[in-house]
mmCIF file of C-alpha atoms (C1' of nucleotides) in Angstrom:
data_model
loop_
_atom_site.group_PDB
_atom_site.id
_atom_site.type_symbol
_atom_site.label_atom_id
_atom_site.label_comp_id
_atom_site.label_asym_id
_atom_site.label_seq_id
_atom_site.Cartn_x
_atom_site.Cartn_y
_atom_site.Cartn_z
ATOM 1 C CA MET A 1 -2.085 66.565 -45.254
ATOM 2 C CA VAL A 2 0.547 69.303 -44.964
ATOM 3 C CA PRO A 3 3.323 68.813 -47.457
ATOM 4 C CA LEU A 4 6.674 67.700 -46.125
ATOM 5 C CA HIS A 5 8.968 70.001 -47.418
ATOM 6 C CA SER A 6 8.166 73.771 -49.034
ATOM 7 C CA PRO A 7 7.339 73.833 -52.626
ATOM 8 C CA ILE A 8 10.290 75.461 -54.198
ATOM 9 C CA ALA A 9 13.138 73.753 -52.546
ATOM 10 C CA GLY A 10 16.931 75.153 -52.594
ATOM 11 C CA GLY A 11 15.207 78.381 -54.015
ATOM 12 C CA ARG A 12 14.408 77.514 -57.567
ATOM 13 C CA PRO A 13 12.198 76.336 -59.661
ATOM 14 C CA PRO A 14 11.708 71.907 -59.816
ATOM 15 C CA LEU A 15 13.537 70.677 -62.819
ATOM 16 C CA ARG A 16 11.651 68.816 -65.485
ATOM 17 C CA LEU A 17 12.902 66.031 -65.969
ATOM 18 C CA ARG A 18 10.785 63.596 -68.788
ATOM 19 C CA PRO A 19 11.458 60.150 -69.786
ATOM 20 C CA VAL A 20 14.014 59.432 -71.691
ATOM 21 C CA ALA A 21 15.001 55.599 -71.245
ATOM 22 C CA ARG A 22 12.740 52.702 -70.678
ATOM 23 C CA THR A 23 13.262 48.532 -69.690
ATOM 24 C CA THR A 24 12.287 46.077 -68.387
ATOM 25 C CA LEU A 25 13.792 44.709 -65.824
ATOM 26 C CA ARG A 26 13.327 40.864 -64.240
ATOM 27 C CA PRO A 27 14.661 40.084 -60.683
ATOM 28 C CA ARG A 28 14.830 36.762 -59.600
ATOM 29 C CA SER A 29 12.263 35.012 -57.771
ATOM 30 C CA PRO A 30 10.545 34.905 -56.140
ATOM 31 C CA TYR A 31 10.237 38.605 -55.854
ATOM 32 C CA ASN A 32 7.311 40.805 -53.998
ATOM 33 C CA PHE A 33 7.322 44.630 -55.798
ATOM 34 C CA ASP A 34 5.284 46.561 -53.013
ATOM 35 C CA ALA A 35 7.440 44.344 -50.428
ATOM 36 C CA ASN A 36 10.636 45.883 -51.701
ATOM 37 C CA LEU A 37 8.930 48.976 -52.923
ATOM 38 C CA ARG A 38 7.803 50.228 -49.745
ATOM 39 C CA LYS A 39 8.934 49.969 -46.146
ATOM 40 C CA PRO A 40 6.863 51.262 -44.100
ATOM 41 C CA SER A 41 8.754 50.926 -41.127
ATOM 42 C CA HIS A 42 10.431 53.998 -42.834
ATOM 43 C CA PHE A 43 9.399 57.033 -42.077
ATOM 44 C CA PRO A 44 8.055 59.157 -45.268
ATOM 45 C CA SER A 45 10.219 61.473 -46.840
ATOM 46 C CA SER A 46 9.628 63.201 -50.382
ATOM 47 C CA ASP A 47 12.451 61.625 -52.012
ATOM 48 C CA ASN A 48 10.307 58.565 -52.952
ATOM 49 C CA ALA A 49 7.152 57.832 -53.139
ATOM 50 C CA TRP A 50 4.806 54.409 -53.744
ATOM 51 C CA ASP A 51 1.020 53.363 -55.245
ATOM 52 C CA ARG A 52 0.794 49.583 -54.913
ATOM 53 C CA GLY A 53 2.603 48.428 -58.408
ATOM 54 C CA SER A 54 4.072 51.291 -58.845
ATOM 55 C CA SER A 55 6.779 52.739 -57.425
ATOM 56 C CA TRP A 56 9.346 56.627 -57.668
ATOM 57 C CA ILE A 57 12.311 57.527 -56.465
ATOM 58 C CA THR A 58 14.937 60.181 -57.425
ATOM 59 C CA MET A 59 18.304 60.129 -57.680
ATOM 60 C CA ARG A 60 21.807 61.360 -58.486
ATOM 61 C CA TRP A 61 23.965 59.716 -60.855
ATOM 62 C CA ARG A 62 26.781 60.504 -62.378
ATOM 63 C CA ASN A 63 26.471 64.977 -62.181
ATOM 64 C CA ARG A 64 22.919 64.560 -63.696
ATOM 65 C CA ARG A 65 19.434 64.696 -61.751
ATOM 66 C CA LEU A 66 16.528 61.570 -62.264
ATOM 67 C CA GLY A 67 13.969 60.573 -61.459
ATOM 68 C CA LEU A 68 12.765 56.296 -61.768
ATOM 69 C CA ARG A 69 9.730 54.961 -62.321
ATOM 70 C CA PHE A 70 9.128 51.241 -61.423
ATOM 71 C CA ARG A 71 5.976 49.753 -62.277
ATOM 72 C CA ASP A 72 4.686 45.777 -61.394
ATOM 73 C CA GLU A 73 4.815 43.858 -64.664
ATOM 74 C CA GLY A 74 5.014 40.355 -63.245
ATOM 75 C CA THR A 75 3.927 37.967 -60.132
ATOM 76 C CA VAL A 76 6.323 36.611 -56.697
ATOM 77 C CA ASP A 77 7.096 33.694 -58.922
ATOM 78 C CA ASP A 78 7.805 35.371 -62.499
ATOM 79 C CA PRO A 79 8.138 38.784 -62.016
ATOM 80 C CA ALA A 80 8.979 41.531 -64.176
ATOM 81 C CA VAL A 81 9.441 45.140 -63.812
ATOM 82 C CA ARG A 82 9.287 48.137 -65.911
ATOM 83 C CA LEU A 83 11.135 51.063 -65.492
ATOM 84 C CA THR A 84 10.726 53.839 -66.681
ATOM 85 C CA ILE A 85 14.124 56.853 -66.168
ATOM 86 C CA PHE A 86 13.310 60.340 -66.184
ATOM 87 C CA ALA A 87 15.867 63.097 -67.125
ATOM 88 C CA PRO A 88 16.792 66.623 -67.523
ATOM 89 C CA GLY A 89 17.636 65.931 -70.904
ATOM 90 C CA VAL A 90 19.517 63.686 -73.506
ATOM 91 C CA LEU A 91 21.702 61.392 -71.776
ATOM 92 C CA PRO A 92 25.173 60.484 -72.698
ATOM 93 C CA ARG A 93 25.908 57.308 -74.874
ATOM 94 C CA GLY A 94 26.571 54.491 -72.031
ATOM 95 C CA TYR A 95 24.389 55.996 -69.399
ATOM 96 C CA VAL A 96 21.825 54.017 -69.484
ATOM 97 C CA ARG A 97 23.978 50.546 -69.756
ATOM 98 C CA ASP A 98 26.035 51.938 -66.537
ATOM 99 C CA LEU A 99 23.458 53.465 -64.645
ATOM 100 C CA VAL A 100 21.077 49.938 -64.607
ATOM 101 C CA PRO A 101 23.421 47.525 -62.944
ATOM 102 C CA GLU A 102 24.059 50.103 -60.019
ATOM 103 C CA ILE A 103 19.682 50.267 -60.056
ATOM 104 C CA VAL A 104 19.595 46.383 -59.381
ATOM 105 C CA TRP A 105 22.230 46.480 -56.595
ATOM 106 C CA ARG A 106 20.096 49.237 -55.254
ATOM 107 C CA PHE A 107 16.873 47.420 -55.361
ATOM 108 C CA ASN A 108 18.473 44.159 -54.532
ATOM 109 C CA LEU A 109 17.255 42.585 -57.948
ATOM 110 C CA ASN A 110 19.280 39.833 -57.850
ATOM 111 C CA GLN A 111 20.280 38.291 -54.665
ATOM 112 C CA ASP A 112 18.356 34.638 -53.870
ATOM 113 C CA ILE A 113 15.945 34.707 -51.020
ATOM 114 C CA SER A 114 14.356 31.118 -52.168
ATOM 115 C CA GLY A 115 16.095 28.858 -49.094
ATOM 116 C CA PHE A 116 14.521 31.200 -46.209
ATOM 117 C CA THR A 117 10.754 31.686 -47.117
ATOM 118 C CA ARG A 118 11.133 27.825 -47.880
ATOM 119 C CA ALA A 119 12.697 26.779 -44.841
ATOM 120 C CA PHE A 120 10.348 29.042 -43.191
ATOM 121 C CA GLU A 121 7.146 28.887 -44.427
ATOM 122 C CA ASP A 122 4.881 26.810 -42.346
ATOM 123 C CA ASP A 123 7.506 28.381 -39.346
ATOM 124 C CA GLU A 124 4.447 29.831 -36.039
ATOM 125 C CA TYR A 125 5.823 33.581 -35.951
ATOM 126 C CA LEU A 126 6.976 33.391 -39.786
ATOM 127 C CA GLY A 127 4.520 31.800 -41.432
ATOM 128 C CA PRO A 128 2.012 34.104 -41.594
ATOM 129 C CA ALA A 129 4.491 36.479 -42.685
ATOM 130 C CA ILE A 130 5.944 34.926 -45.763
ATOM 131 C CA GLU A 131 2.579 33.958 -46.720
ATOM 132 C CA ARG A 132 1.894 37.463 -47.352
ATOM 133 C CA TRP A 133 5.226 39.119 -48.245
ATOM 134 C CA ARG A 134 6.945 35.694 -49.959
ATOM 135 C CA GLY A 135 10.062 37.593 -51.754
ATOM 136 C CA MET A 136 10.755 40.352 -49.068
ATOM 137 C CA LYS A 137 14.314 41.316 -49.028
ATOM 138 C CA PRO A 138 16.547 44.503 -47.976
ATOM 139 C CA VAL A 139 16.927 47.480 -50.130
ATOM 140 C CA ALA A 140 18.929 49.967 -50.124
ATOM 141 C CA ALA A 141 17.142 52.651 -52.888
ATOM 142 C CA ASN A 142 19.951 54.981 -51.752
ATOM 143 C CA SER A 143 23.652 55.568 -52.244
ATOM 144 C CA LEU A 144 25.632 54.400 -49.437
ATOM 145 C CA TYR A 145 26.191 58.459 -48.276
ATOM 146 C CA GLU A 146 23.033 59.276 -49.137
ATOM 147 C CA THR A 147 22.281 56.144 -46.876
ATOM 148 C CA LEU A 148 24.306 57.435 -43.947
ATOM 149 C CA MET A 149 22.424 60.878 -44.081
ATOM 150 C CA ILE A 150 19.353 58.773 -42.874
ATOM 151 C CA TYR A 151 20.491 57.154 -40.198
ATOM 152 C CA VAL A 152 22.678 60.237 -39.008
ATOM 153 C CA VAL A 153 19.030 62.057 -38.947
ATOM 154 C CA ILE A 154 17.860 58.903 -36.957
ATOM 155 C CA GLN A 155 19.812 58.831 -34.091
ATOM 156 C CA ASN A 156 18.903 59.638 -30.716
ATOM 157 C CA ALA A 157 15.585 61.973 -31.990
ATOM 158 C CA VAL A 158 11.865 60.255 -32.171
ATOM 159 C CA VAL A 159 10.357 60.504 -35.851
ATOM 160 C CA ARG A 160 8.761 63.724 -36.429
ATOM 161 C CA ARG A 161 11.712 65.257 -35.461
ATOM 162 C CA SER A 162 13.903 62.954 -37.889
ATOM 163 C CA ILE A 163 11.497 63.970 -40.895
ATOM 164 C CA GLN A 164 11.468 68.019 -40.203
ATOM 165 C CA MET A 165 15.623 67.435 -40.521
ATOM 166 C CA LEU A 166 15.377 65.879 -43.226
ATOM 167 C CA GLU A 167 13.112 67.519 -45.075
ATOM 168 C CA ALA A 168 15.285 70.598 -44.112
ATOM 169 C CA LEU A 169 18.188 69.783 -45.778
ATOM 170 C CA PHE A 170 16.611 68.688 -48.617
ATOM 171 C CA ASP A 171 14.843 72.004 -48.836
ATOM 172 C CA ARG A 172 17.921 74.419 -48.130
ATOM 173 C CA LEU A 173 20.326 71.449 -50.195
ATOM 174 C CA GLY A 174 18.487 69.671 -52.317
ATOM 175 C CA ARG A 175 16.523 70.753 -55.693
ATOM 176 C CA ASP A 176 13.437 69.359 -56.813
ATOM 177 C CA VAL A 177 12.820 67.576 -59.818
ATOM 178 C CA ARG A 178 9.143 67.072 -61.347
ATOM 179 C CA PHE A 179 7.889 64.496 -63.264
ATOM 180 C CA ASP A 180 5.701 62.294 -64.167
ATOM 181 C CA GLY A 181 3.119 64.509 -62.892
ATOM 182 C CA ARG A 182 5.274 64.609 -59.100
ATOM 183 C CA THR A 183 7.531 66.870 -57.745
ATOM 184 C CA MET A 184 9.811 65.503 -55.527
ATOM 185 C CA SER A 185 13.106 65.486 -53.779
ATOM 186 C CA THR A 186 17.189 65.116 -54.595
ATOM 187 C CA PHE A 187 19.808 64.814 -52.245
ATOM 188 C CA TRP A 188 22.417 66.333 -52.463
ATOM 189 C CA THR A 189 26.331 65.117 -52.915
ATOM 190 C CA PRO A 190 29.282 65.563 -50.581
ATOM 191 C CA ARG A 191 30.470 68.861 -51.987
ATOM 192 C CA GLU A 192 27.446 70.730 -51.827
ATOM 193 C CA MET A 193 26.600 69.711 -48.263
ATOM 194 C CA LEU A 194 30.624 70.954 -48.249
ATOM 195 C CA ARG A 195 29.095 74.503 -49.115
ATOM 196 C CA LEU A 196 27.841 75.040 -45.843
ATOM 197 C CA LYS A 197 29.509 75.713 -42.774
ATOM 198 C CA GLU A 198 29.235 74.020 -39.580
ATOM 199 C CA VAL A 199 27.029 76.803 -38.333
ATOM 200 C CA ASP A 200 24.586 77.395 -41.603
ATOM 201 C CA LEU A 201 23.721 73.424 -40.714
ATOM 202 C CA ARG A 202 22.968 73.910 -36.867
ATOM 203 C CA ARG A 203 20.728 76.769 -38.507
ATOM 204 C CA LEU A 204 18.615 74.317 -40.145
ATOM 205 C CA LYS A 205 18.227 72.609 -36.141
ATOM 206 C CA VAL A 206 20.362 69.599 -36.921
ATOM 207 C CA GLY A 207 21.808 69.944 -33.746
ATOM 208 C CA TYR A 208 25.650 67.991 -32.855
ATOM 209 C CA ARG A 209 24.526 66.163 -36.137
ATOM 210 C CA ALA A 210 26.102 69.543 -38.217
ATOM 211 C CA LYS A 211 29.624 68.401 -37.403
ATOM 212 C CA THR A 212 28.794 64.840 -38.660
ATOM 213 C CA PHE A 213 27.113 65.293 -41.716
ATOM 214 C CA ARG A 214 30.535 67.616 -42.820
ATOM 215 C CA ARG A 215 32.995 64.948 -41.522
ATOM 216 C CA ILE A 216 30.878 62.233 -43.869
ATOM 217 C CA SER A 217 30.744 64.807 -46.211
ATOM 218 C CA GLU A 218 34.435 65.795 -46.399
ATOM 219 C CA ALA A 219 35.387 61.138 -46.519
ATOM 220 C CA PHE A 220 33.540 60.836 -49.385
ATOM 221 C CA GLY A 221 34.557 64.099 -50.518
ATOM 222 C CA ARG A 222 37.656 63.230 -50.609
ATOM 223 C CA ARG A 223 36.608 59.430 -52.431
ATOM 224 C CA SER A 224 37.989 57.854 -49.717
ATOM 225 C CA LEU A 225 35.403 55.318 -49.647
ATOM 226 C CA ASP A 226 34.218 53.664 -52.809
ATOM 227 C CA GLU A 227 30.583 51.963 -52.628
ATOM 228 C CA ARG A 228 31.410 50.350 -55.158
ATOM 229 C CA LEU A 229 34.065 48.538 -53.600
ATOM 230 C CA LEU A 230 32.757 47.680 -50.542
ATOM 231 C CA ARG A 231 29.884 46.092 -52.338
ATOM 232 C CA GLU A 232 33.071 43.068 -52.685
ATOM 233 C CA MET A 233 34.312 42.970 -49.712
ATOM 234 C CA PRO A 234 33.612 40.986 -46.474
ATOM 235 C CA ARG A 235 32.018 41.965 -43.909
ATOM 236 C CA GLU A 236 34.928 42.544 -41.218
ATOM 237 C CA ARG A 237 36.187 44.768 -43.675
ATOM 238 C CA ILE A 238 33.348 46.900 -44.551
ATOM 239 C CA GLU A 239 32.717 47.643 -41.181
ATOM 240 C CA ARG A 240 35.475 48.998 -40.192
ATOM 241 C CA GLU A 241 36.342 50.659 -43.200
ATOM 242 C CA VAL A 242 32.372 52.358 -42.659
ATOM 243 C CA GLY A 243 32.359 52.035 -38.654
ATOM 244 C CA ASP A 244 36.085 54.166 -38.974
ATOM 245 C CA LEU A 245 33.214 57.138 -39.879
ATOM 246 C CA TYR A 246 32.751 59.639 -37.534
ATOM 247 C CA GLY A 247 29.181 59.361 -36.620
ATOM 248 C CA VAL A 248 28.165 55.752 -37.007
ATOM 249 C CA GLY A 249 28.570 53.816 -34.137
ATOM 250 C CA PRO A 250 26.947 50.372 -33.427
ATOM 251 C CA ALA A 251 24.376 50.637 -33.952
ATOM 252 C CA THR A 252 24.837 52.676 -37.615
ATOM 253 C CA LEU A 253 26.294 49.755 -38.453
ATOM 254 C CA GLU A 254 23.601 46.781 -37.412
ATOM 255 C CA TYR A 255 21.198 48.925 -40.320
ATOM 256 C CA LEU A 256 23.777 49.589 -42.890
ATOM 257 C CA LEU A 257 25.372 45.651 -42.738
ATOM 258 C CA PHE A 258 21.502 44.486 -43.827
ATOM 259 C CA GLU A 259 20.131 47.135 -45.575
ATOM 260 C CA ASP A 260 22.581 48.426 -47.375
ATOM 261 C CA PHE A 261 24.975 45.326 -48.325
ATOM 262 C CA TYR A 262 22.944 42.573 -47.746
ATOM 263 C CA PHE A 263 23.992 40.986 -44.922
ATOM 264 C CA LEU A 264 20.988 38.159 -43.318
ATOM 265 C CA ASP A 265 22.568 37.228 -41.147
ATOM 266 C CA GLY A 266 24.693 38.465 -37.893
ATOM 267 C CA LEU A 267 22.226 40.458 -35.295
ATOM 268 C CA ARG A 268 23.704 41.493 -32.599
ATOM 269 C CA LEU A 269 21.865 44.533 -31.514
ATOM 270 C CA ILE A 270 18.195 45.513 -31.065
ATOM 271 C CA PRO A 271 17.326 49.481 -30.161
ATOM 272 C CA PRO A 272 14.902 50.769 -27.313
ATOM 273 C CA TRP A 273 12.731 51.410 -29.565
ATOM 274 C CA GLU A 274 12.729 47.810 -31.198
ATOM 275 C CA ARG A 275 13.423 45.944 -28.228
ATOM 276 C CA LYS A 276 9.918 47.380 -27.156
ATOM 277 C CA ILE A 277 8.213 46.289 -30.373
ATOM 278 C CA MET A 278 9.444 43.182 -30.067
ATOM 279 C CA SER A 279 8.870 42.083 -26.556
ATOM 280 C CA ARG A 280 5.345 42.475 -27.341
ATOM 281 C CA LEU A 281 5.113 41.101 -30.461
ATOM 282 C CA LEU A 282 6.834 37.966 -29.372
ATOM 283 C CA PHE A 283 6.902 37.389 -25.662
ATOM 284 C CA ARG A 284 2.939 39.594 -25.294
ATOM 285 C CA SER A 285 5.340 41.262 -22.746
ATOM 286 C CA SER A 286 6.065 44.926 -22.540
ATOM 287 C CA LEU A 287 9.364 44.644 -22.160
ATOM 288 C CA VAL A 288 11.680 41.809 -21.953
ATOM 289 C CA ARG A 289 16.051 41.732 -22.354
ATOM 290 C CA GLU A 290 17.996 41.897 -25.010
ATOM 291 C CA SER A 291 19.909 38.785 -24.847
ATOM 292 C CA ARG A 292 16.060 37.545 -24.624
ATOM 293 C CA ILE A 293 15.072 38.606 -28.641
ATOM 294 C CA LEU A 294 19.268 37.953 -29.888
ATOM 295 C CA ARG A 295 18.277 34.354 -28.843
ATOM 296 C CA PHE A 296 15.216 33.894 -30.152
ATOM 297 C CA PHE A 297 16.475 34.912 -33.424
ATOM 298 C CA HIS A 298 19.346 32.974 -33.192
ATOM 299 C CA THR A 299 17.883 29.637 -32.370
ATOM 300 C CA ARG A 300 15.191 29.687 -34.684
ATOM 301 C CA TYR A 301 16.025 31.125 -38.245
ATOM 302 C CA PRO A 302 19.979 30.619 -37.869
ATOM 303 C CA GLY A 303 21.523 32.534 -40.704
ATOM 304 C CA TYR A 304 18.473 34.522 -41.140
ATOM 305 C CA GLU A 305 18.595 36.677 -38.245
ATOM 306 C CA LYS A 306 17.620 39.872 -39.152
ATOM 307 C CA LEU A 307 15.957 38.874 -42.726
ATOM 308 C CA ALA A 308 13.363 36.953 -40.181
ATOM 309 C CA PHE A 309 13.483 40.623 -37.466
ATOM 310 C CA HIS A 310 12.644 42.194 -41.110
ATOM 311 C CA TYR A 311 9.311 39.890 -42.241
ATOM 312 C CA LEU A 312 7.931 40.214 -38.429
ATOM 313 C CA TRP A 313 8.389 44.164 -38.237
ATOM 314 C CA GLU A 314 7.708 44.925 -41.733
ATOM 315 C CA ASP A 315 4.534 42.692 -41.937
ATOM 316 C CA LEU A 316 3.708 44.671 -38.442
ATOM 317 C CA PHE A 317 4.172 48.036 -40.140
ATOM 318 C CA TRP A 318 2.056 47.021 -43.066
ATOM 319 C CA ARG A 319 -0.603 45.999 -40.318
ATOM 320 C CA ARG A 320 -0.471 49.469 -39.273
ATOM 321 C CA ASP A 321 -1.672 50.985 -42.936
ATOM 322 C CA ARG A 322 -4.715 48.332 -42.687
ATOM 323 C CA GLU A 323 -5.683 49.668 -38.851
ATOM 324 C CA THR A 324 -4.995 51.034 -35.976
ATOM 325 C CA ILE A 325 -3.120 49.044 -33.241
ATOM 326 C CA ASP A 326 -2.509 51.157 -30.641
ATOM 327 C CA TRP A 327 0.344 50.284 -28.575
ATOM 328 C CA LEU A 328 2.697 51.034 -31.704
ATOM 329 C CA GLU A 329 1.872 53.985 -32.183
ATOM 330 C CA ARG A 330 2.648 54.790 -28.615
ATOM 331 C CA GLU A 331 5.766 53.421 -29.681
ATOM 332 C CA ILE A 332 5.940 55.258 -32.755
ATOM 333 C CA ARG A 333 5.148 58.899 -31.294
ATOM 334 C CA ARG A 334 5.073 60.182 -34.751
ATOM 335 C CA SER A 335 3.574 63.474 -34.066
ATOM 336 C "C1'" DC B 1 7.135 76.396 -15.488
ATOM 337 C "C1'" DA B 2 11.367 72.076 -15.147
ATOM 338 C "C1'" DT B 3 13.041 68.018 -16.506
ATOM 339 C "C1'" DC B 4 13.783 64.163 -19.543
ATOM 340 C "C1'" DA B 5 14.197 60.969 -22.962
ATOM 341 C "C1'" DG B 6 15.221 59.489 -27.818
ATOM 342 C "C1'" DG B 7 15.209 54.625 -33.656
ATOM 343 C "C1'" DG B 8 23.561 56.981 -30.441
ATOM 344 C "C1'" DC B 9 27.896 58.464 -30.218
ATOM 345 C "C1'" DC B 10 32.401 60.574 -28.957
ATOM 346 C "C1'" DC B 11 35.142 60.884 -25.466
ATOM 347 C "C1'" DT B 12 37.036 60.910 -20.821
ATOM 348 C "C1'" DG B 13 38.371 58.848 -17.277
ATOM 349 C "C1'" DC C 1 33.837 50.319 -19.394
ATOM 350 C "C1'" DA C 2 30.848 53.707 -17.555
ATOM 351 C "C1'" DG C 3 28.836 57.714 -17.926
ATOM 352 C "C1'" DG C 4 28.163 62.615 -19.255
ATOM 353 C "C1'" DG C 5 27.715 65.745 -23.103
ATOM 354 C "C1'" DC C 6 25.665 66.943 -27.085
ATOM 355 C "C1'" DC C 7 21.061 69.777 -30.601
ATOM 356 C "C1'" DC C 8 16.516 69.589 -29.857
ATOM 357 C "C1'" DT C 9 11.044 69.150 -28.939
ATOM 358 C "C1'" DG C 10 7.485 66.435 -26.968
ATOM 359 C "C1'" DA C 11 5.862 63.843 -23.174
ATOM 360 C "C1'" DT C 12 4.998 64.659 -18.748
#
DNA sequence: CATCAGGGCCCTG
DNA sequence: CAGGGCCCTGAT
């Protein structure tokens, strides 16, 4: 397989990381390691990797590039995750104590979804997905800024192009790290991105998004948006703060509220390709009205519309791992 | 070869 | 509120 990105990102050799800290995390049950550390519907990206029971991801935190390795050491009902932190050198006192709660949030270890799985384990549609993936939750994995970069990259683009754009950005802006036998990309910071002028960003073939990237980076560079404060705010406030960013519209907000802020309800919008796929999955029809799909989730799974969608959606893409689903391949258009 | 939509969003009228 | 424009690419 062709590597996702060129071997030397940013023109510099990979930064070598070594293991500096280990700890065992105890997620709230039910917790399904694989279903949380890998989302098969997401396009592959060189900043993370997964193998059954193990997961690797890079991270920028307090001016350092880190590598994280997660290992599944528990069960769905008695979960335990072994975390190893890789860093370029010795970490200052208090660094890890501060980092761990952030990791707990980013990987959504504490959210309790037992009410959902209990309520719908016998549901005609959700039952089989819950059987397979009980303990799956939304997972941000990245910072809010990084997630926004990804969402901008998927706007108005097919999957293949999104991958090209993100990897071009990694190559130009992010430095690779090497840890645990792997070489992986790291994200850039807002300030690092702002060092590139709009025309230079455009050379990476991101098109009109170059302007959006800069505007969002400016907002985060000014610290006008504090992710940790936002997490404590009510939904309406988050929608206002994040929705005011240039380039963030209804579709991006819809994703963000679930995947980054973990609101399990409030499904309002079905993007065109999800509409096609859900039409097929739920109604065995090539295309039903958006309102019909919305009504389906709102009447059957009140309070859990988004999570219910997520279970059906990821279950379908896990199935795609095991077998070829022709109609789905046509919708994904990876190549 | 040309045309067009794509996992949107902004701006204008 | 509708519709054009926007960067690029692969499909048709």
